[in-house]
Tab-separated table of C-alpha atoms (C1' of nucleotides) in Angstrom:
chain	number	residue	atom	x	y	z
G	141	MET	CA	85.223	58.695	2.460
G	142	LYS	CA	86.418	56.157	-0.076
G	143	ILE	CA	90.180	56.145	-0.649
G	144	ALA	CA	91.746	54.070	-3.407
G	145	THR	CA	95.264	53.197	-4.478
G	146	TYR	CA	96.087	52.181	-8.028
G	147	ASN	CA	99.427	51.495	-9.654
G	148	VAL	CA	98.427	52.607	-13.146
G	149	ASN	CA	101.647	51.472	-14.872
G	150	GLY	CA	101.823	54.486	-17.172
G	151	VAL	CA	99.301	57.286	-16.660
G	152	ASN	CA	99.208	58.280	-20.329
G	153	GLY	CA	99.516	54.856	-21.937
G	154	ARG	CA	96.643	53.564	-19.824
G	155	LEU	CA	94.640	56.756	-19.416
G	156	PRO	CA	91.397	55.299	-20.877
G	157	VAL	CA	91.494	52.531	-18.268
G	158	LEU	CA	92.103	55.012	-15.448
G	159	LEU	CA	89.261	57.269	-16.590
G	160	LYS	CA	86.865	54.356	-17.021
G	161	TRP	CA	87.653	53.154	-13.506
G	162	LEU	CA	87.282	56.648	-11.973
G	163	GLU	CA	83.948	57.056	-13.713
G	164	GLU	CA	82.771	53.641	-12.550
G	165	GLU	CA	83.951	53.647	-8.925
G	166	LYS	CA	84.147	57.388	-8.186
G	167	PRO	CA	86.564	57.152	-5.240
G	168	ASP	CA	86.776	60.340	-3.178
G	169	VAL	CA	90.548	60.044	-3.165
G	170	ALA	CA	92.760	58.120	-5.598
G	171	CYS	CA	96.468	57.579	-5.025
G	172	LEU	CA	98.280	56.675	-8.229
G	173	GLN	CA	101.713	55.150	-8.741
G	174	GLU	CA	103.979	54.531	-11.710
G	175	LEU	CA	102.882	57.527	-13.721
G	176	LYS	CA	105.942	57.016	-15.949
G	177	ALA	CA	105.648	60.605	-17.100
G	178	PRO	CA	107.428	63.882	-16.318
G	179	ASN	CA	105.493	66.605	-14.492
G	180	GLU	CA	104.618	68.462	-17.687
G	181	LYS	CA	103.076	65.367	-19.269
G	182	PHE	CA	100.652	64.647	-16.440
G	183	PRO	CA	97.176	64.460	-18.066
G	184	LEU	CA	95.643	67.135	-15.828
G	185	GLU	CA	92.997	68.198	-18.316
G	186	ALA	CA	91.489	64.718	-18.617
G	187	ILE	CA	91.618	64.193	-14.867
G	188	GLU	CA	89.935	67.524	-14.156
G	189	LYS	CA	87.313	66.692	-16.751
G	190	ALA	CA	86.693	63.473	-14.827
G	191	GLY	CA	85.945	65.643	-11.787
G	192	TYR	CA	89.213	65.499	-9.859
G	193	LYS	CA	91.755	67.920	-8.446
G	194	ALA	CA	95.281	66.572	-8.349
G	195	VAL	CA	98.768	66.937	-6.982
G	196	TRP	CA	101.524	64.917	-8.622
G	197	HIS	CA	105.237	64.302	-8.681
G	198	GLY	CA	106.326	62.894	-11.992
G	199	GLN	CA	109.522	61.599	-13.501
G	200	LYS	CA	110.551	60.774	-17.038
G	201	SER	CA	110.052	57.104	-17.985
G	202	TRP	CA	109.773	55.666	-14.486
G	203	ASN	CA	108.110	56.043	-11.109
G	204	GLY	CA	105.894	59.060	-10.479
G	205	VAL	CA	103.032	59.402	-7.976
G	206	ALA	CA	99.822	61.435	-7.775
G	207	ILE	CA	96.938	62.057	-5.396
G	208	LEU	CA	93.488	62.859	-6.786
G	209	SER	CA	90.529	64.254	-4.858
G	210	ARG	CA	86.976	64.581	-6.087
G	211	GLU	CA	85.194	66.654	-3.481
G	212	HIS	CA	87.707	67.990	-1.002
G	213	GLU	CA	90.597	70.387	-1.424
G	214	ILE	CA	94.105	68.928	-1.533
G	215	GLU	CA	96.903	70.573	0.366
G	216	GLU	CA	100.275	69.153	-0.538
G	217	ILE	CA	102.406	68.495	2.552
G	218	GLY	CA	105.512	66.984	0.955
G	219	ARG	CA	106.862	65.289	-2.156
G	220	VAL	CA	110.131	63.875	-0.878
G	221	LEU	CA	110.783	61.038	1.538
G	222	PRO	CA	113.356	62.580	3.893
G	223	GLY	CA	116.708	60.976	4.559
G	224	ASP	CA	118.639	60.953	1.282
G	225	PRO	CA	119.249	64.207	-0.620
G	226	ASP	CA	120.770	62.211	-3.514
G	227	ASP	CA	117.584	60.217	-4.120
G	228	VAL	CA	115.913	61.759	-7.170
G	229	GLN	CA	113.280	59.071	-7.771
G	230	SER	CA	109.651	60.246	-7.533
G	231	ARG	CA	108.084	57.737	-5.224
G	232	TYR	CA	106.479	59.664	-2.387
G	233	LEU	CA	103.746	62.239	-1.898
G	234	GLU	CA	101.882	63.551	1.162
G	235	ALA	CA	98.697	65.590	1.104
G	236	MET	CA	96.072	66.722	3.588
G	237	ILE	CA	92.532	65.976	2.433
G	238	ASN	CA	89.413	66.466	4.558
G	239	GLY	CA	91.431	66.290	7.770
G	240	VAL	CA	93.247	63.094	6.783
G	241	LEU	CA	96.941	63.007	5.979
G	242	VAL	CA	97.171	60.838	2.875
G	243	VAL	CA	100.524	59.351	1.942
G	244	CYS	CA	100.923	57.868	-1.542
G	245	LEU	CA	104.039	55.783	-2.121
G	246	TYR	CA	105.712	53.556	-4.657
G	247	LEU	CA	108.265	51.508	-2.787
G	248	PRO	CA	111.259	50.290	-4.839
G	249	ASN	CA	110.852	46.858	-6.413
G	250	GLY	CA	114.350	45.820	-5.320
G	251	ASN	CA	115.076	43.089	-7.841
G	252	PRO	CA	117.416	41.524	-8.547
G	253	TYR	CA	118.352	40.187	-5.135
G	254	PRO	CA	121.075	40.558	-4.009
G	255	GLY	CA	122.405	43.816	-5.385
G	256	PRO	CA	122.321	47.599	-5.252
G	257	LYS	CA	118.618	47.764	-6.133
G	258	PHE	CA	117.785	45.544	-3.199
G	259	ASP	CA	119.967	47.692	-0.932
G	260	TYR	CA	118.102	50.765	-2.193
G	261	LYS	CA	114.794	49.121	-1.334
G	262	LEU	CA	115.889	48.421	2.244
G	263	SER	CA	117.324	51.905	2.755
G	264	TRP	CA	114.101	53.393	1.352
G	265	PHE	CA	112.144	51.244	3.808
G	266	ALA	CA	114.346	52.502	6.685
G	267	ARG	CA	113.667	56.103	5.662
G	268	LEU	CA	109.944	55.352	5.462
G	269	GLU	CA	110.023	53.918	8.980
G	270	LYS	CA	111.492	57.160	10.275
G	271	ARG	CA	108.959	59.333	8.488
G	272	ALA	CA	106.047	57.080	9.480
G	273	LYS	CA	107.033	57.377	13.144
G	274	GLN	CA	106.950	61.164	12.832
G	275	LEU	CA	103.504	60.970	11.249
G	276	LEU	CA	102.199	58.884	14.156
G	277	ASP	CA	103.535	61.470	16.579
G	278	PHE	CA	101.444	64.149	14.853
G	279	LYS	CA	98.360	62.508	16.423
G	280	THR	CA	96.391	63.220	13.276
G	281	PRO	CA	94.519	60.641	11.153
G	282	VAL	CA	96.951	59.163	8.634
G	283	VAL	CA	96.582	56.744	5.722
G	284	ILE	CA	99.740	55.410	4.099
G	285	CYS	CA	98.898	53.592	0.902
G	286	GLY	CA	100.394	52.513	-2.370
G	287	ASP	CA	102.477	49.864	-4.040
G	288	PHE	CA	104.720	48.581	-1.234
G	289	ASN	CA	106.261	45.850	-3.422
G	290	VAL	CA	106.061	43.459	-0.461
G	291	MET	CA	103.944	40.404	0.192
G	292	PRO	CA	103.779	40.366	4.002
G	293	THR	CA	102.906	36.674	4.521
G	294	GLU	CA	102.616	33.420	2.616
G	295	ILE	CA	98.869	33.862	2.158
G	296	ASP	CA	99.676	36.886	0.012
G	297	VAL	CA	101.539	34.827	-2.621
G	298	TYR	CA	100.028	32.248	-4.976
G	299	LYS	CA	103.138	30.062	-4.731
G	300	PRO	CA	105.301	31.221	-1.824
G	301	GLU	CA	108.101	28.687	-2.361
G	302	ARG	CA	108.834	30.217	-5.768
G	303	TRP	CA	109.299	33.683	-4.334
G	304	VAL	CA	111.688	33.194	-1.415
G	305	ASN	CA	114.603	34.841	-3.210
G	306	ASP	CA	112.596	37.559	-4.895
G	307	ALA	CA	113.025	41.070	-3.503
G	308	LEU	CA	109.257	41.322	-2.958
G	309	PHE	CA	109.232	38.338	-0.601
G	310	ARG	CA	112.758	38.218	0.824
G	311	VAL	CA	112.820	37.882	4.588
G	312	GLU	CA	114.519	41.315	4.845
G	313	SER	CA	111.652	42.999	2.969
G	314	ARG	CA	109.006	41.286	5.075
G	315	GLU	CA	110.874	42.141	8.269
G	316	ALA	CA	110.977	45.777	7.202
G	317	TRP	CA	107.212	45.667	6.586
G	318	PHE	CA	106.479	44.185	10.016
G	319	ASN	CA	108.837	46.613	11.745
G	320	LEU	CA	106.924	49.445	10.109
G	321	VAL	CA	103.492	48.034	10.942
G	322	GLY	CA	104.719	47.346	14.485
G	323	GLN	CA	105.010	51.078	15.136
G	324	GLY	CA	101.245	51.029	15.528
G	325	TRP	CA	99.833	50.835	12.018
G	326	THR	CA	96.922	48.659	10.923
G	327	ASP	CA	96.888	46.756	7.629
G	328	ALA	CA	93.314	47.718	6.662
G	329	VAL	CA	92.566	44.827	4.301
G	330	ARG	CA	93.892	42.195	6.731
G	331	LYS	CA	91.988	43.813	9.606
G	332	LEU	CA	88.708	43.109	7.810
G	333	TYR	CA	89.759	39.862	6.096
G	334	PRO	CA	92.357	38.136	8.301
G	335	ASP	CA	92.425	34.811	6.420
G	336	LYS	CA	91.136	35.571	2.954
G	337	VAL	CA	93.300	35.065	-0.136
G	338	ILE	CA	93.403	38.519	-1.703
G	339	TYR	CA	95.616	39.535	-4.621
G	340	THR	CA	96.223	43.021	-6.004
G	341	PHE	CA	98.766	42.268	-8.740
G	342	PHE	CA	98.895	39.815	-11.621
G	343	ASP	CA	101.931	39.566	-13.862
G	344	TYR	CA	101.561	40.028	-17.610
G	345	PHE	CA	103.499	36.800	-18.058
G	346	ARG	CA	101.926	33.386	-18.528
G	347	ASN	CA	98.302	34.422	-18.121
G	348	ALA	CA	98.762	35.136	-14.436
G	349	TYR	CA	95.369	36.829	-14.142
G	350	GLN	CA	93.491	33.981	-15.793
G	351	ARG	CA	95.307	31.471	-13.563
G	352	ASN	CA	94.754	33.596	-10.435
G	353	ALA	CA	98.531	33.562	-9.927
G	354	GLY	CA	98.589	36.795	-7.969
G	355	LEU	CA	100.333	38.742	-5.251
G	356	ARG	CA	99.098	41.134	-2.576
G	357	ILE	CA	101.511	44.070	-2.695
G	358	ASP	CA	99.259	47.169	-2.684
G	359	HIS	CA	98.370	48.099	0.870
G	360	PHE	CA	96.678	50.538	3.228
G	361	LEU	CA	98.141	51.347	6.630
G	362	LEU	CA	95.927	53.225	9.077
G	363	SER	CA	96.855	55.197	12.168
G	364	ASP	CA	94.857	54.392	15.324
G	365	GLU	CA	92.453	57.312	14.878
G	366	LEU	CA	91.124	55.742	11.694
G	367	VAL	CA	90.832	52.083	12.682
G	368	PRO	CA	87.385	52.449	14.342
G	369	LYS	CA	86.207	54.263	11.216
G	370	LEU	CA	87.168	51.484	8.826
G	371	LYS	CA	83.906	50.419	7.231
G	372	ALA	CA	84.900	48.384	4.168
G	373	ALA	CA	87.820	47.426	1.955
G	374	GLY	CA	88.205	45.658	-1.348
G	375	VAL	CA	89.996	45.061	-4.612
G	376	ASP	CA	88.545	46.060	-7.985
G	377	HIS	CA	89.662	42.732	-9.366
G	378	HIS	CA	87.715	42.971	-12.623
G	379	VAL	CA	89.645	46.057	-13.748
G	380	ARG	CA	92.709	43.861	-14.253
G	381	GLY	CA	90.748	42.006	-16.918
G	382	TRP	CA	90.113	45.114	-19.019
G	383	GLU	CA	91.961	45.618	-22.262
G	384	LYS	CA	95.262	47.515	-21.905
G	385	SER	CA	94.984	47.203	-18.118
G	386	SER	CA	97.778	47.841	-15.651
G	387	ASP	CA	99.264	44.717	-14.062
G	388	HIS	CA	97.851	45.982	-10.736
G	389	CYS	CA	94.237	46.171	-9.561
G	390	PRO	CA	92.832	49.219	-7.797
G	391	VAL	CA	92.447	48.650	-4.046
G	392	TRP	CA	90.191	50.739	-1.812
G	393	ILE	CA	88.967	51.378	1.713
G	394	GLU	CA	85.915	53.160	2.990
G	395	LEU	CA	86.018	55.263	6.166
G	396	ARG	CA	83.035	56.407	8.211
G	397	LYS	CA	82.631	60.113	8.671
Q	286	DA	C1'	115.947	31.218	-18.213
Q	287	DT	C1'	111.462	32.133	-19.427
Q	288	DG	C1'	107.355	35.091	-20.276
Q	289	DT	C1'	104.513	40.562	-21.449
Q	290	DC	C1'	104.295	45.378	-21.610
Q	291	DA	C1'	105.361	50.662	-22.521
Q	292	DA	C1'	108.580	54.515	-22.995
Q	293	DG	C1'	112.597	56.417	-24.858
Q	294	DA	C1'	116.335	56.899	-27.983
Q	295	DA	C1'	116.687	56.902	-32.473
Q	296	DA	C1'	115.271	56.202	-37.064
Q	297	DA	C1'	112.610	50.622	-37.123
Q	298	DT	C1'	114.363	48.027	-33.846
Q	299	DC	C1'	116.703	47.789	-29.415
Q	300	DT	C1'	117.171	48.725	-24.354
Q	301	DT	C1'	115.370	49.193	-19.828
Q	302	DG	C1'	112.615	48.275	-15.759
Q	303	DA	C1'	109.050	45.866	-13.858
DNA sequence: ATGTCAAGAAAATCTTGA
């Protein structure tokens, strides 16, 4: 089973790019972030025509997440990250697909640091830790993937010294990441490529893609049941070079049956 | 501080978030 995550940066504005990528790579499951569209403007018809079933949780202008499945049925498990009834941002979706609990998330960016947005990021991370612990206790195969808006280590940043006070690389954000992973999760891409420079995001500014000035912020976390099944992982780097592309690349893993 | 995008409000540019 091939599972992908892709921050599409506007599901309608960049729909041709999404459809071209789905047609080319045909992932079994695709987790999308930053739909930037309310529920009623989700392009279901085009996605069904591309061969996918979908569950989604949209929001006007910002955020929004979706999970697509080609072959298997999708059973939605939840669309809210527990822990804050006042949080109305659409950033979290859980679905059961082919016996795997798939979590699609769009973690808050958190800039500027310091400030209320950074505080929101950390509190969101704390809520995620709680939910992730529950998921581990289910003893079922779980994949948590999406745009975590965190570069875990220096190898994940083209110029680490420039990013020390950015919310994506602040020590608090990285600590939160490692606390989460420390529960017993495996960073799938790093498991297969411990030392390789791998980027999943390139800013629109200053020709970041052409200069390979990237970040690794889109991740897959696997529960123990799935680690022995991890067959391959990669980044569809070339998609970032397409016209009207998102600033993120699709990232994927392949699991043995 | 800068740079590039898209969506939304509003009425052709400006604001916002990333």
